[in-house]
Amino acid sequence: MLLPFSLSLLQKKLASYNFDFRSWPVDFRWDEASSRSDSRGVSLLRPEPKHRSAANGFLHAIKKLPCQIASYVVAHTFGRRMLYPGSVYLLQKAVMPMLLQGQARLVEEYNGKRTKLLACDGNEIDAMFVDRRESSEPHGKKLVICCEGNAGFYEVGCLPTPLDAGYSVLGWNHPGFAGSTGVPLPQNEANAMDVVMQYAIHRLGFLPEDIVVYAWSIGGFT
């Protein structure tokens, strides 16, 4: 009967140190606070409307096939890496010392809590929460969710601005960035933002009207 408490206490102790985030257990699932039980592949982006007849639609699809193949190859190779260079392994390797310093600062100076969120596509999202609700800060009951931009990470991104202003802050890394798994494709980005928002409302207990989304560059998409 003491095991859950012991594990929770152990997690709190381990969170004070740097560790391999891949081994950290999931803290919150995307469907934890809802009746959604199909568990994978929930589309949050609307497909393009199709108005043509079946025959015309088939011919049109055949004509578009070469362009679709070319665009798929571009999007899944250098195109994605140009839009989201933060997902490139060599860049992450180069900035890792700064990311570790940023994590340590958030934990030590602001009592930040690092957490792992599971999105509906199976990607694990690395997030950091700083709670100011019990502080004397006048804006502490408002939560600012930070969405980083091109080659941006919550460890060294835009979190200091709302932190310096006294707000509670929730930062997260795009799929494929630092501790987050997957690749930053549009649907994966939408799924990541969905679980971040679900976590803020259903686990952290913030009301939607008390949440501000703060983004820069490509982070504006999410």
JSON list of N, CA and C in Angstrom, two decimals, residues 84-87 91 99 147-158 172-174 177-178 216 218:
[
{"chain": "A", "resi": 84, "resn": "TYR", "atom": "N", "xyz": [11.90, 23.26, -39.12]},
{"chain": "A", "resi": 84, "resn": "TYR", "atom": "CA", "xyz": [12.11, 22.89, -37.72]},
{"chain": "A", "resi": 84, "resn": "TYR", "atom": "C", "xyz": [13.53, 22.36, -37.53]},
{"chain": "A", "resi": 85, "resn": "PRO", "atom": "N", "xyz": [14.53, 23.22, -37.64]},
{"chain": "A", "resi": 85, "resn": "PRO", "atom": "CA", "xyz": [15.91, 22.74, -37.48]},
{"chain": "A", "resi": 85, "resn": "PRO", "atom": "C", "xyz": [16.18, 22.21, -36.07]},
{"chain": "A", "resi": 86, "resn": "GLY", "atom": "N", "xyz": [15.32, 22.56, -35.11]},
{"chain": "A", "resi": 86, "resn": "GLY", "atom": "CA", "xyz": [15.51, 22.05, -33.76]},
{"chain": "A", "resi": 86, "resn": "GLY", "atom": "C", "xyz": [15.35, 20.54, -33.66]},
{"chain": "A", "resi": 87, "resn": "SER", "atom": "N", "xyz": [14.78, 19.92, -34.71]},
{"chain": "A", "resi": 87, "resn": "SER", "atom": "CA", "xyz": [14.63, 18.46, -34.70]},
{"chain": "A", "resi": 87, "resn": "SER", "atom": "C", "xyz": [15.85, 17.75, -35.28]},
{"chain": "A", "resi": 91, "resn": "LEU", "atom": "N", "xyz": [22.22, 19.59, -34.44]},
{"chain": "A", "resi": 91, "resn": "LEU", "atom": "CA", "xyz": [21.96, 20.87, -33.78]},
{"chain": "A", "resi": 91, "resn": "LEU", "atom": "C", "xyz": [21.63, 20.66, -32.30]},
{"chain": "A", "resi": 99, "resn": "LEU", "atom": "N", "xyz": [20.86, 23.61, -23.08]},
{"chain": "A", "resi": 99, "resn": "LEU", "atom": "CA", "xyz": [19.56, 23.07, -22.67]},
{"chain": "A", "resi": 99, "resn": "LEU", "atom": "C", "xyz": [19.62, 22.54, -21.24]},
{"chain": "A", "resi": 147, "resn": "CYS", "atom": "N", "xyz": [4.84, 28.54, -26.70]},
{"chain": "A", "resi": 147, "resn": "CYS", "atom": "CA", "xyz": [5.05, 27.72, -27.89]},
{"chain": "A", "resi": 147, "resn": "CYS", "atom": "C", "xyz": [6.28, 28.26, -28.61]},
{"chain": "A", "resi": 148, "resn": "GLU", "atom": "N", "xyz": [7.36, 27.51, -28.56]},
{"chain": "A", "resi": 148, "resn": "GLU", "atom": "CA", "xyz": [8.63, 27.99, -29.10]},
{"chain": "A", "resi": 148, "resn": "GLU", "atom": "C", "xyz": [8.65, 28.00, -30.63]},
{"chain": "A", "resi": 149, "resn": "GLY", "atom": "N", "xyz": [9.56, 28.77, -31.18]},
{"chain": "A", "resi": 149, "resn": "GLY", "atom": "CA", "xyz": [9.64, 28.93, -32.62]},
{"chain": "A", "resi": 149, "resn": "GLY", "atom": "C", "xyz": [10.72, 28.08, -33.26]},
{"chain": "A", "resi": 150, "resn": "ASN", "atom": "N", "xyz": [11.23, 28.59, -34.37]},
{"chain": "A", "resi": 150, "resn": "ASN", "atom": "CA", "xyz": [12.21, 27.89, -35.18]},
{"chain": "A", "resi": 150, "resn": "ASN", "atom": "C", "xyz": [13.49, 27.65, -34.38]},
{"chain": "A", "resi": 151, "resn": "ALA", "atom": "N", "xyz": [13.85, 26.37, -34.20]},
{"chain": "A", "resi": 151, "resn": "ALA", "atom": "CA", "xyz": [15.04, 26.00, -33.42]},
{"chain": "A", "resi": 151, "resn": "ALA", "atom": "C", "xyz": [14.94, 26.46, -31.97]},
{"chain": "A", "resi": 152, "resn": "GLY", "atom": "N", "xyz": [13.70, 26.59, -31.46]},
{"chain": "A", "resi": 152, "resn": "GLY", "atom": "CA", "xyz": [13.49, 27.03, -30.09]},
{"chain": "A", "resi": 152, "resn": "GLY", "atom": "C", "xyz": [13.18, 25.86, -29.16]},
{"chain": "A", "resi": 153, "resn": "PHE", "atom": "N", "xyz": [13.63, 25.96, -27.93]},
{"chain": "A", "resi": 153, "resn": "PHE", "atom": "CA", "xyz": [13.38, 24.96, -26.90]},
{"chain": "A", "resi": 153, "resn": "PHE", "atom": "C", "xyz": [12.91, 25.69, -25.64]},
{"chain": "A", "resi": 154, "resn": "TYR", "atom": "N", "xyz": [12.05, 25.05, -24.86]},
{"chain": "A", "resi": 154, "resn": "TYR", "atom": "CA", "xyz": [11.57, 25.75, -23.66]},
{"chain": "A", "resi": 154, "resn": "TYR", "atom": "C", "xyz": [12.70, 26.06, -22.70]},
{"chain": "A", "resi": 155, "resn": "GLU", "atom": "N", "xyz": [13.78, 25.26, -22.73]},
{"chain": "A", "resi": 155, "resn": "GLU", "atom": "CA", "xyz": [14.90, 25.47, -21.81]},
{"chain": "A", "resi": 155, "resn": "GLU", "atom": "C", "xyz": [15.59, 26.81, -22.04]},
{"chain": "A", "resi": 156, "resn": "VAL", "atom": "N", "xyz": [15.59, 27.29, -23.30]},
{"chain": "A", "resi": 156, "resn": "VAL", "atom": "CA", "xyz": [16.30, 28.54, -23.61]},
{"chain": "A", "resi": 156, "resn": "VAL", "atom": "C", "xyz": [15.42, 29.44, -24.47]},
{"chain": "A", "resi": 157, "resn": "GLY", "atom": "N", "xyz": [14.10, 29.28, -24.38]},
{"chain": "A", "resi": 157, "resn": "GLY", "atom": "CA", "xyz": [13.19, 30.00, -25.25]},
{"chain": "A", "resi": 157, "resn": "GLY", "atom": "C", "xyz": [12.58, 31.24, -24.61]},
{"chain": "A", "resi": 158, "resn": "CYS", "atom": "N", "xyz": [11.26, 31.39, -24.82]},
{"chain": "A", "resi": 158, "resn": "CYS", "atom": "CA", "xyz": [10.58, 32.61, -24.41]},
{"chain": "A", "resi": 158, "resn": "CYS", "atom": "C", "xyz": [9.99, 32.55, -23.00]},
{"chain": "A", "resi": 172, "resn": "TRP", "atom": "N", "xyz": [6.80, 23.71, -23.45]},
{"chain": "A", "resi": 172, "resn": "TRP", "atom": "CA", "xyz": [6.87, 22.36, -24.02]},
{"chain": "A", "resi": 172, "resn": "TRP", "atom": "C", "xyz": [7.71, 22.39, -25.28]},
{"chain": "A", "resi": 173, "resn": "ASN", "atom": "N", "xyz": [8.27, 21.24, -25.62]},
{"chain": "A", "resi": 173, "resn": "ASN", "atom": "CA", "xyz": [9.10, 21.13, -26.81]},
{"chain": "A", "resi": 173, "resn": "ASN", "atom": "C", "xyz": [8.33, 20.43, -27.94]},
{"chain": "A", "resi": 174, "resn": "HIS", "atom": "N", "xyz": [8.52, 20.94, -29.15]},
{"chain": "A", "resi": 174, "resn": "HIS", "atom": "CA", "xyz": [7.89, 20.34, -30.33]},
{"chain": "A", "resi": 174, "resn": "HIS", "atom": "C", "xyz": [8.27, 18.86, -30.45]},
{"chain": "A", "resi": 177, "resn": "PHE", "atom": "N", "xyz": [11.98, 17.50, -30.68]},
{"chain": "A", "resi": 177, "resn": "PHE", "atom": "CA", "xyz": [12.88, 18.49, -30.08]},
{"chain": "A", "resi": 177, "resn": "PHE", "atom": "C", "xyz": [13.29, 18.01, -28.69]},
{"chain": "A", "resi": 178, "resn": "ALA", "atom": "N", "xyz": [14.59, 17.90, -28.46]},
{"chain": "A", "resi": 178, "resn": "ALA", "atom": "CA", "xyz": [15.13, 17.55, -27.14]},
{"chain": "A", "resi": 178, "resn": "ALA", "atom": "C", "xyz": [14.45, 16.32, -26.58]},
{"chain": "A", "resi": 216, "resn": "TRP", "atom": "N", "xyz": [5.98, 32.38, -30.71]},
{"chain": "A", "resi": 216, "resn": "TRP", "atom": "CA", "xyz": [6.76, 33.17, -31.66]},
{"chain": "A", "resi": 216, "resn": "TRP", "atom": "C", "xyz": [7.14, 32.29, -32.86]},
{"chain": "A", "resi": 218, "resn": "ILE", "atom": "N", "xyz": [7.42, 29.91, -35.86]},
{"chain": "A", "resi": 218, "resn": "ILE", "atom": "CA", "xyz": [6.63, 28.75, -36.28]},
{"chain": "A", "resi": 218, "resn": "ILE", "atom": "C", "xyz": [5.78, 28.22, -35.13]}
]
